N, CA and C atoms as an extended XYZ file, in Angstrom:
381
Properties=species:S:1:pos:R:3:atomname:S:1:resname:S:1:resid:I:1 pbc="F F F"
N       125.951     -119.724      -46.391 N   GLU     1
C       126.905     -119.617      -45.313 CA  GLU     1
C       127.616     -118.268      -45.331 C   GLU     1
N       128.072     -117.866      -46.472 N   VAL     2
C       128.777     -116.590      -46.591 CA  VAL     2
C       127.830     -115.458      -46.186 C   VAL     2
N       126.600     -115.553      -46.685 N   ALA     3
C       125.621     -114.524      -46.357 CA  ALA     3
C       125.375     -114.508      -44.854 C   ALA     3
N       125.346     -115.719      -44.279 N   GLN     4
C       125.112     -115.814      -42.831 CA  GLN     4
C       126.285     -115.232      -42.057 C   GLN     4
N       127.503     -115.505      -42.502 N   GLU     5
C       128.680     -114.953      -41.853 CA  GLU     5
C       128.713     -113.435      -41.976 C   GLU     5
N       128.418     -112.934      -43.177 N   VAL     6
C       128.402     -111.484      -43.394 CA  VAL     6
C       127.348     -110.847      -42.502 C   VAL     6
N       126.175     -111.468      -42.449 N   ALA     7
C       125.087     -110.944      -41.619 CA  ALA     7
C       125.509     -110.964      -40.146 C   ALA     7
N       126.192     -112.048      -39.754 N   GLN     8
C       126.650     -112.160      -38.373 CA  GLN     8
C       127.692     -111.083      -38.065 C   GLN     8
N       128.627     -110.864      -39.011 N   GLU     9
C       129.646     -109.827      -38.814 CA  GLU     9
C       128.988     -108.454      -38.715 C   GLU     9
N       128.039     -108.193      -39.622 N   ILE    10
C       127.334     -106.905      -39.607 CA  ILE    10
C       126.580     -106.744      -38.281 C   ILE    10
N       125.944     -107.819      -37.835 N   ALA    11
C       125.195     -107.778      -36.582 CA  ALA    11
C       126.132     -107.495      -35.418 C   ALA    11
N       127.306     -108.140      -35.428 N   GLN    12
C       128.278     -107.897      -34.366 CA  GLN    12
C       128.759     -106.447      -34.379 C   GLN    12
N       129.079     -105.956      -35.602 N   GLU    13
C       129.528     -104.562      -35.717 CA  GLU    13
C       128.446     -103.596      -35.225 C   GLU    13
N       127.215     -103.841      -35.657 N   VAL    14
C       126.102     -102.977      -35.252 CA  VAL    14
C       125.921     -103.053      -33.733 C   VAL    14
N       126.000     -104.268      -33.188 N   ALA    15
C       125.852     -104.448      -31.748 CA  ALA    15
C       126.964     -103.715      -31.015 C   ALA    15
N       128.197     -103.806      -31.532 N   GLN    16
C       129.320     -103.131      -30.898 CA  GLN    16
C       129.143     -101.610      -30.974 C   GLN    16
N       128.717     -101.130      -32.151 N   GLU    17
C       128.494      -99.690      -32.306 CA  GLU    17
C       127.372      -99.208      -31.367 C   GLU    17
N       126.321     -100.021      -31.292 N   VAL    18
C       125.206      -99.653      -30.400 CA  VAL    18
C       125.690      -99.641      -28.955 C   VAL    18
N       126.489     -100.681      -28.583 N   GLU    19
C       127.016     -100.752      -27.219 CA  GLU    19
C       127.893      -99.538      -26.915 C   GLU    19
N       128.769      -99.177      -27.868 N   GLU    20
C       129.629      -98.002      -27.682 CA  GLU    20
C       128.791      -96.724      -27.567 C   GLU    20
N       127.779      -96.626      -28.434 N   ALA    21
C       126.914      -95.439      -28.399 CA  ALA    21
C       126.170      -95.357      -27.070 C   ALA    21
N       125.705      -96.509      -26.585 N   VAL    22
C       125.007      -96.540      -25.300 CA  VAL    22
C       125.966      -96.165      -24.184 C   VAL    22
N       127.192      -96.734      -24.221 N   GLU    23
C       128.187      -96.394      -23.206 CA  GLU    23
C       128.476      -94.893      -23.211 C   GLU    23
N       128.658      -94.326      -24.420 N   GLN    24
C       128.918      -92.891      -24.546 CA  GLN    24
C       127.738      -92.081      -23.986 C   GLN    24
N       126.539      -92.508      -24.355 N   ALA    25
C       125.347      -91.790      -23.881 CA  ALA    25
C       125.256      -91.863      -22.361 C   ALA    25
N       125.530      -93.058      -21.812 N   VAL    26
C       125.484      -93.224      -20.353 CA  VAL    26
C       126.551      -92.350      -19.700 C   VAL    26
N       127.774      -92.376      -20.253 N   GLU    27
C       128.850      -91.538      -19.713 CA  GLU    27
C       128.459      -90.059      -19.728 C   GLU    27
N       127.890      -89.624      -20.891 N   GLN    28
C       127.501      -88.226      -21.015 CA  GLN    28
C       126.407      -87.873      -20.012 C   GLN    28
N       125.424      -88.753      -19.859 N   VAL    29
C       124.347      -88.511      -18.901 CA  VAL    29
C       124.914      -88.454      -17.485 C   VAL    29
N       125.824      -89.388      -17.153 N   VAL    30
C       126.432      -89.409      -15.825 CA  VAL    30
C       127.251      -88.133      -15.602 C   VAL    30
N       128.076      -87.768      -16.605 N   GLU    31
C       128.874      -86.543      -16.489 CA  GLU    31
C       127.981      -85.330      -16.269 C   GLU    31
N       126.903      -85.227      -17.065 N   GLU    32
C       125.994      -84.085      -16.924 CA  GLU    32
C       125.330      -84.085      -15.541 C   GLU    32
N       124.967      -85.284      -15.083 N   ALA    33
C       124.328      -85.379      -13.760 CA  ALA    33
C       125.319      -84.963      -12.674 C   ALA    33
N       126.570      -85.412      -12.802 N   VAL    34
C       127.601      -85.047      -11.821 CA  VAL    34
C       127.841      -83.540      -11.865 C   VAL    34
N       127.982      -82.979      -13.082 N   GLU    35
C       128.189      -81.536      -13.216 CA  GLU    35
C       127.019      -80.772      -12.593 C   GLU    35
N       125.803      -81.228      -12.884 N   GLU    36
C       124.613      -80.577      -12.335 CA  GLU    36
C       124.615      -80.655      -10.814 C   GLU    36
N       124.973      -81.827      -10.292 N   GLU    37
C       125.023      -82.001       -8.830 CA  GLU    37
C       126.086      -81.081       -8.233 C   GLU    37
N       127.258      -81.032       -8.887 N   VAL    38
C       128.332      -80.154       -8.409 CA  VAL    38
C       127.867      -78.697       -8.463 C   VAL    38
N       127.238      -78.298       -9.575 N   GLU    39
C       126.745      -76.925       -9.708 CA  GLU    39
C       125.724      -76.609       -8.612 C   GLU    39
N       124.823      -77.572       -8.339 N   GLU    40
C       123.821      -77.366       -7.285 CA  GLU    40
C       124.489      -77.219       -5.917 C   GLU    40
N       125.507      -78.085       -5.650 N   GLU    41
C       126.213      -77.995       -4.374 CA  GLU    41
C       126.950      -76.666       -4.249 C   GLU    41
N       127.606      -76.254       -5.346 N   VAL    42
C       128.326      -74.977       -5.325 CA  VAL    42
C       127.340      -73.839       -5.111 C   VAL    42
N       126.210      -73.896       -5.824 N   ALA    43
C       125.201      -72.841       -5.677 CA  ALA    43
C       124.654      -72.831       -4.253 C   ALA    43
N       124.417      -74.026       -3.707 N   GLN    44
C       123.887      -74.111       -2.344 CA  GLN    44
C       124.918      -73.571       -1.338 C   GLN    44
N       126.181      -73.943       -1.518 N   GLU    45
C       127.233      -73.427       -0.632 CA  GLU    45
C       127.330      -71.909       -0.727 C   GLU    45
N       127.257      -71.396       -1.969 N   ALA    46
C       127.335      -69.940       -2.151 CA  ALA    46
C       126.145      -69.269       -1.472 C   ALA    46
N       124.962      -69.861       -1.617 N   GLU    47
C       123.763      -69.307       -0.983 CA  GLU    47
C       123.899      -69.329        0.541 C   GLU    47
N       124.389      -70.464        1.084 N   GLU    48
C       124.580      -70.570        2.533 CA  GLU    48
C       125.599      -69.547        3.026 C   GLU    48
N       126.713      -69.378        2.266 N   GLU    49
C       127.724      -68.393        2.650 CA  GLU    49
C       127.150      -66.978        2.620 C   GLU    49
N       126.333      -66.695        1.591 N   ALA    50
C       125.716      -65.375        1.492 CA  ALA    50
C       124.770      -65.147        2.669 C   ALA    50
N       123.957      -66.164        3.005 N   GLU    51
C       123.046      -66.049        4.144 CA  GLU    51
C       123.833      -65.817        5.437 C   GLU    51
N       124.935      -66.564        5.606 N   GLN    52
C       125.750      -66.410        6.810 CA  GLN    52
C       126.364      -65.009        6.876 C   GLN    52
N       126.832      -64.519        5.734 N   ALA    53
C       127.405      -63.173        5.705 CA  ALA    53
C       126.352      -62.137        6.081 C   ALA    53
N       125.133      -62.319        5.554 N   VAL    54
C       124.049      -61.384        5.885 CA  VAL    54
C       123.727      -61.465        7.375 C   VAL    54
N       123.636      -62.697        7.911 N   GLU    55
C       123.359      -62.866        9.347 CA  GLU    55
C       124.439      -62.196       10.188 C   GLU    55
N       125.713      -62.398        9.802 N   GLU    56
C       126.815      -61.789       10.555 CA  GLU    56
C       126.736      -60.267       10.484 C   GLU    56
N       126.414      -59.723        9.299 N   GLU    57
C       126.295      -58.272        9.154 CA  GLU    57
C       125.159      -57.744       10.016 C   GLU    57
N       124.032      -58.468       10.018 N   VAL    58
C       122.886      -58.053       10.837 CA  VAL    58
C       123.265      -58.093       12.315 C   VAL    58
N       123.926      -59.188       12.739 N   GLU    59
C       124.359      -59.298       14.133 CA  GLU    59
C       125.283      -58.141       14.502 C   GLU    59
N       126.233      -57.825       13.603 N   GLN    60
C       127.168      -56.739       13.871 CA  GLN    60
C       126.431      -55.408       13.978 C   GLN    60
N       125.462      -55.183       13.066 N   GLN    61
C       124.680      -53.942       13.119 CA  GLN    61
C       123.917      -53.859       14.433 C   GLN    61
N       123.297      -54.989       14.822 N   VAL    62
C       122.522      -55.007       16.074 CA  VAL    62
C       123.444      -54.727       17.257 C   VAL    62
N       124.626      -55.395       17.261 N   GLU    63
C       125.576      -55.166       18.353 CA  GLU    63
C       126.006      -53.704       18.408 C   GLU    63
N       126.266      -53.105       17.219 N   GLU    64
C       126.680      -51.705       17.187 CA  GLU    64
C       125.562      -50.803       17.695 C   GLU    64
N       124.306      -51.100       17.258 N   GLU    65
C       123.172      -50.285       17.704 CA  GLU    65
C       122.973      -50.415       19.210 C   GLU    65
N       123.085      -51.649       19.714 N   VAL    66
C       122.921      -51.870       21.156 CA  VAL    66
C       124.025      -51.135       21.919 C   VAL    66
N       125.257      -51.248       21.433 N   ALA    67
C       126.374      -50.566       22.094 CA  ALA    67
C       126.146      -49.057       22.078 C   ALA    67
N       125.648      -48.544       20.946 N   GLN    68
C       125.394      -47.108       20.847 CA  GLN    68
C       124.293      -46.693       21.816 C   GLN    68
N       123.221      -47.510       21.898 N   GLU    69
C       122.133      -47.200       22.823 CA  GLU    69
C       122.618      -47.236       24.270 C   GLU    69
N       123.426      -48.250       24.599 N   VAL    70
C       123.962      -48.360       25.969 CA  VAL    70
C       124.846      -47.155       26.279 C   VAL    70
N       125.701      -46.789       25.330 N   ALA    71
C       126.581      -45.635       25.541 CA  ALA    71
C       125.754      -44.370       25.726 C   ALA    71
N       124.688      -44.245       24.937 N   GLN    72
C       123.832      -43.074       25.052 CA  GLN    72
C       123.142      -43.042       26.413 C   GLN    72
N       122.644      -44.203       26.859 N   GLU    73
C       121.999      -44.275       28.172 CA  GLU    73
C       122.979      -43.918       29.279 C   GLU    73
N       124.208      -44.453       29.185 N   ILE    74
C       125.233      -44.156       30.195 CA  ILE    74
C       125.538      -42.656       30.196 C   ILE    74
N       125.684      -42.084       28.991 N   ALA    75
C       125.985      -40.651       28.900 CA  ALA    75
C       124.860      -39.830       29.518 C   ALA    75
N       123.600      -40.238       29.266 N   GLN    76
C       122.475      -39.511       29.856 CA  GLN    76
C       122.491      -39.625       31.374 C   GLN    76
N       122.746      -40.841       31.883 N   GLU    77
C       122.793      -41.038       33.325 CA  GLU    77
C       123.907      -40.183       33.950 C   GLU    77
N       125.084      -40.185       33.324 N   VAL    78
C       126.212      -39.408       33.843 CA  VAL    78
C       125.865      -37.923       33.821 C   VAL    78
N       125.263      -37.470       32.714 N   ALA    79
C       124.889      -36.048       32.616 CA  ALA    79
C       123.894      -35.689       33.709 C   ALA    79
N       122.939      -36.586       33.946 N   GLN    80
C       121.939      -36.321       34.986 CA  GLN    80
C       122.601      -36.279       36.372 C   GLN    80
N       123.510      -37.243       36.630 N   GLU    81
C       124.205      -37.266       37.917 CA  GLU    81
C       125.047      -36.001       38.103 C   GLU    81
N       125.726      -35.557       37.033 N   VAL    82
C       126.534      -34.341       37.118 CA  VAL    82
C       125.640      -33.145       37.393 C   VAL    82
N       124.497      -33.084       36.670 N   GLU    83
C       123.566      -31.968       36.878 CA  GLU    83
C       123.070      -31.941       38.323 C   GLU    83
N       122.703      -33.124       38.863 N   GLU    84
C       122.238      -33.200       40.248 CA  GLU    84
C       123.345      -32.783       41.220 C   GLU    84
N       124.579      -33.231       40.953 N   ALA    85
C       125.697      -32.882       41.833 CA  ALA    85
C       125.946      -31.379       41.792 C   ALA    85
N       125.863      -30.776       40.605 N   VAL    86
C       126.062      -29.320       40.492 CA  VAL    86
C       124.964      -28.591       41.249 C   VAL    86
N       123.697      -29.050       41.073 N   GLU    87
C       122.591      -28.417       41.792 CA  GLU    87
C       122.808      -28.496       43.304 C   GLU    87
N       123.221      -29.684       43.779 N   GLN    88
C       123.480      -29.849       45.217 CA  GLN    88
C       124.599      -28.921       45.675 C   GLN    88
N       125.657      -28.839       44.898 N   ALA    89
C       126.793      -27.991       45.273 CA  ALA    89
C       126.357      -26.526       45.317 C   ALA    89
N       125.578      -26.102       44.321 N   VAL    90
C       125.096      -24.711       44.304 CA  VAL    90
C       124.225      -24.455       45.523 C   VAL    90
N       123.289      -25.400       45.816 N   GLU    91
C       122.432      -25.247       47.001 CA  GLU    91
C       123.276      -25.111       48.265 C   GLU    91
N       124.283      -25.967       48.390 N   GLN    92
C       125.124      -25.954       49.581 CA  GLN    92
C       125.874      -24.627       49.699 C   GLN    92
N       126.432      -24.143       48.584 N   VAL    93
C       127.163      -22.873       48.600 CA  VAL    93
C       126.218      -21.742       48.982 C   VAL    93
N       124.998      -21.752       48.398 N   VAL    94
C       124.027      -20.699       48.716 CA  VAL    94
C       123.648      -20.762       50.186 C   VAL    94
N       123.379      -21.993       50.686 N   GLU    95
C       123.029      -22.149       52.111 CA  GLU    95
C       124.158      -21.625       53.002 C   GLU    95
N       125.404      -22.011       52.677 N   GLU    96
C       126.540      -21.565       53.476 CA  GLU    96
C       126.675      -20.042       53.421 C   GLU    96
N       126.462      -19.456       52.235 N   ALA    97
C       126.572      -17.998       52.104 CA  ALA    97
C       125.477      -17.321       52.916 C   ALA    97
N       124.261      -17.864       52.867 N   VAL    98
C       123.161      -17.291       53.649 CA  VAL    98
C       123.462      -17.407       55.132 C   VAL    98
N       123.913      -18.605       55.547 N   GLU    99
C       124.257      -18.789       56.965 CA  GLU    99
C       125.345      -17.809       57.394 C   GLU    99
N       126.352      -17.639       56.545 N   GLU   100
C       127.453      -16.723       56.859 CA  GLU   100
C       126.928      -15.288       56.957 C   GLU   100
N       126.057      -14.914       56.001 N   GLU   101
C       125.466      -13.567       56.019 CA  GLU   101
C       124.658      -13.358       57.286 C   GLU   101
N       123.845      -14.373       57.640 N   VAL   102
C       123.033      -14.280       58.865 CA  VAL   102
C       123.946      -14.175       60.082 C   VAL   102
N       125.009      -15.001       60.120 N   GLU   103
C       125.940      -14.945       61.253 CA  GLU   103
C       126.597      -13.571       61.353 C   GLU   103
N       126.984      -13.007       60.195 N   GLU   104
C       127.600      -11.684       60.195 CA  GLU   104
C       126.618      -10.645       60.717 C   GLU   104
N       125.348      -10.740       60.228 N   GLU   105
C       124.333       -9.779       60.691 CA  GLU   105
C       124.104       -9.921       62.191 C   GLU   105
N       124.005      -11.156       62.671 N   VAL   106
C       123.801      -11.390       64.101 CA  VAL   106
C       124.992      -10.855       64.888 C   VAL   106
N       126.204      -11.123       64.399 N   ALA   107
C       127.409      -10.649       65.084 CA  ALA   107
C       127.435       -9.122       65.096 C   ALA   107
N       127.062       -8.516       63.956 N   GLN   108
C       127.062       -7.051       63.883 CA  GLN   108
C       126.027       -6.472       64.849 C   GLN   108
N       124.825       -7.097       64.869 N   GLU   109
C       123.796       -6.619       65.805 CA  GLU   109
C       124.272       -6.770       67.252 C   GLU   109
N       124.902       -7.897       67.547 N   ALA   110
C       125.398       -8.127       68.911 CA  ALA   110
C       126.457       -7.091       69.256 C   ALA   110
N       127.357       -6.821       68.267 N   GLU   111
C       128.407       -5.818       68.495 CA  GLU   111
C       127.791       -4.437       68.731 C   GLU   111
N       126.775       -4.088       67.889 N   GLU   112
C       126.105       -2.790       68.048 CA  GLU   112
C       125.408       -2.716       69.405 C   GLU   112
N       124.758       -3.799       69.799 N   GLU   113
C       124.090       -3.810       71.104 CA  GLU   113
C       125.106       -3.685       72.235 C   GLU   113
N       126.248       -4.356       72.080 N   ALA   114
C       127.286       -4.277       73.109 CA  ALA   114
C       127.828       -2.857       73.186 C   ALA   114
N       128.067       -2.226       72.000 N   GLU   115
C       128.558       -0.846       71.979 CA  GLU   115
C       127.542        0.086       72.634 C   GLU   115
N       126.251       -0.135       72.297 N   GLN   116
C       125.209        0.699       72.878 CA  GLN   116
C       125.131        0.506       74.390 C   GLN   116
N       125.277       -0.739       74.825 N   ALA   117
C       125.249       -1.009       76.272 CA  ALA   117
C       126.428       -0.336       76.946 C   ALA   117
N       127.617       -0.373       76.282 N   VAL   118
C       128.796        0.276       76.854 CA  VAL   118
C       128.577        1.785       76.919 C   VAL   118
N       128.033        2.342       75.811 N   GLU   119
C       127.767        3.784       75.799 CA  GLU   119
C       126.794        4.170       76.927 C   GLU   119
N       125.722        3.375       77.054 N   GLU   120
C       124.748        3.654       78.129 CA  GLU   120
C       125.415        3.574       79.495 C   GLU   120
N       126.255        2.566       79.656 N   GLU   121
C       126.953        2.401       80.932 CA  GLU   121
C       127.883        3.583       81.184 C   GLU   121
N       128.595        4.042       80.133 N   VAL   122
C       129.492        5.188       80.270 CA  VAL   122
C       128.683        6.428       80.602 C   VAL   122
N       127.557        6.633       79.883 N   GLU   123
C       126.700        7.801       80.168 CA  GLU   123
C       126.213        7.774       81.596 C   GLU   123
N       125.819        6.569       82.027 N   GLN   124
C       125.294        6.456       83.403 CA  GLN   124
C       126.413        6.743       84.395 C   GLN   124
N       127.595        6.250       84.097 N   GLN   125
C       128.721        6.511       85.006 CA  GLN   125
C       129.034        8.006       85.029 C   GLN   125
N       128.958        8.630       83.849 N   VAL   126
C       129.261       10.041       83.768 CA  VAL   126
C       128.213       10.839       84.557 C   VAL   126
N       126.990       10.474       84.462 N   GLU   127
C       125.933       11.170       85.166 CA  GLU   127
C       126.112       10.957       86.634 C   GLU   127
């Protein structure tokens, strides 16, 4: 009986120790699994944030490049329009100057012809 009681007590102690060891092992495994899951989630969030930052930087670069290209196109168009307007203005000034020169020459010729006609008329009257 004593041996049986001692064996029973030892068995209970061993069972309790095994149960505690199993509980500890389970807790440790669960803790490690939770830590691993948390680490994976943190790593995934960090990766997603990094990807988003890269996407935003790329979008910003593209927007800046597009804005620069648009500004360059506008500047070229404005320069071309200014050049065309200057060419037109120069043509108009040259045309007006030529017309004025021609008008002056015509007026001078008419004046000379009128003077000559007057002189001829005076000569004829004198004769």
